[in-house]
Amino acid sequence: MAAPVKVYGPPLSTAVSRVLACLHEKDVEFQLVPVNMAQGEHKKPDYLKIQPFGQVPAFQDESITIFESRAICRYICDKYADKGNKNLYSTNPLVKASIEQWLEAESQSYNPPSSALVFQLAFAPLMNIKQDEELIKLNDQKLLKVLDIYDQRLESSRFLAGDEFTLADLSHLPNTHYLVSVGNRGEAFSSRKNVGRWWNEISSRDSWKKVVEMQKSK
Amino acid sequence: MVMKVHGSVFSTAAMRVLIALHEKDLEFEFVPVDMRAGEHKKEHFLALNPFGQVPAFEDGDLKLFESRAITQYIAHVYNDKGTPLVCEGKPMATVGVWMEVEAHQFDPVASKLQWELVYKSMFGMATDAAVVEENEAKLAKVLDIYEARLSQSKYLGCDCFTLADLHHLPGLTNLMGTPVKKMFDARPKVSAWVADIMARPALAKVLAMRNQQ
């Protein structure tokens, strides 16, 4: 039996939780390897060997070591195509193209404003860093514009890429969870009919509930 | 029905797609979008890309946006044509990593520098020296990591040219015409890699498209 894959980093990290959600969806056994970020472990030579940018997560599977959460998710879906949720990253080229489009939209349009807000609203207070009101305002505006586009898309589509829950939807879970639970931004999602419906559905998945539990216990 | 690319030859994102199509020797129709006139924010374009950004792409009934999703589609579906732009099996994992590195580590910084050093003057706006300095420092760190990577691998993703390298070409084309060039020149492996990938005929064909506009 093959050794479980290894994920390096704390579940509280949005990027780490993206990978954990994917592993749960695909029913792939994994071992979580702690990285003590408070002590700067992620910037030390041993860690930089596996992730040269000094960020979490990093990932190992047999002899392969990779990083960047969305690359890790794609790898997991490709390697374990027959396991767990087979629709997550369809092998059908036309369906996959749509998944990639919305995964890139998440990466390029949703992630920048939502990440900035997650840092300002959820993490800065814990780190005794003063919140930047201008930055919050700017990114709130950007986020709402993106949500308007999502609401229009989700009017005619159950999930972003089509009728099935895919990697494109999954990729939104980590940042949105913080925005809604700690960042006081729930209304931005619930006030948009289709976005609200979509968020309720994707955040209720067993895979995400397991990740949230892991975040609570670390 | 021939593939269509909607965009501007001066858009870095559109260039990414055009280069991929030329690498694969694929026939396509280029549909110019008049961005100065705000065409990309009008109804008929928003139907192709609701984010109001170029490029948009059509292949038969398939419509796509996001340049990196389009290049991936082209690379996989037309795998047997022209230059292979992805790998099979194990090396693809690492190609995937460096595609994400371009998107998340290189492009945000490169874009800010291009805005300050290339685009602002086109619009009669003044360069912000502080922003340039801040982003040059960030780029230096990224390029140091690239230098280490390219000491172990001929190209970023693996030993052949792939999308991981291609995606950098539009940004590099702009930056190598600015003082930022010295940052690439100062790192021998990076410098050799830049020279190599910028010498590819597909890029020359796309730049020739620019000169015709």
mmCIF file of N, CA and C in Angstrom, chain A residues 24 31-32 67 102 148 179-180 207 210:
data_model
loop_
_atom_site.group_PDB
_atom_site.id
_atom_site.type_symbol
_atom_site.label_atom_id
_atom_site.label_comp_id
_atom_site.label_asym_id
_atom_site.label_seq_id
_atom_site.Cartn_x
_atom_site.Cartn_y
_atom_site.Cartn_z
ATOM 1 N N HIS A 24 -10.097 15.599 0.560
ATOM 2 C CA HIS A 24 -11.317 15.008 1.112
ATOM 3 C C HIS A 24 -12.293 14.658 -0.007
ATOM 4 N N GLN A 31 -1.306 12.819 5.156
ATOM 5 C CA GLN A 31 -0.708 13.108 6.457
ATOM 6 C C GLN A 31 -0.421 14.604 6.493
ATOM 7 N N LEU A 32 -0.890 15.255 7.531
ATOM 8 C CA LEU A 32 -0.656 16.692 7.658
ATOM 9 C C LEU A 32 0.632 16.902 8.442
ATOM 10 N N PHE A 67 4.349 22.472 -5.118
ATOM 11 C CA PHE A 67 3.754 23.547 -4.325
ATOM 12 C C PHE A 67 2.800 24.349 -5.207
ATOM 13 N N TRP A 102 -13.136 28.985 -14.996
ATOM 14 C CA TRP A 102 -13.628 29.515 -13.732
ATOM 15 C C TRP A 102 -12.600 29.373 -12.610
ATOM 16 N N ASP A 148 -21.283 40.280 -8.440
ATOM 17 C CA ASP A 148 -22.370 40.593 -9.379
ATOM 18 C C ASP A 148 -22.239 39.731 -10.633
ATOM 19 N N LEU A 179 -14.395 35.207 5.045
ATOM 20 C CA LEU A 179 -15.142 36.443 4.823
ATOM 21 C C LEU A 179 -16.502 36.386 5.509
ATOM 22 N N VAL A 180 -17.141 35.222 5.407
ATOM 23 C CA VAL A 180 -18.496 35.084 5.940
ATOM 24 C C VAL A 180 -18.497 34.853 7.446
ATOM 25 N N SER A 207 -16.900 17.468 2.579
ATOM 26 C CA SER A 207 -15.452 17.702 2.472
ATOM 27 C C SER A 207 -15.084 19.024 3.143
ATOM 28 N N LYS A 210 -15.364 18.924 6.965
ATOM 29 C CA LYS A 210 -14.203 18.257 7.581
ATOM 30 C C LYS A 210 -13.031 19.227 7.713
#
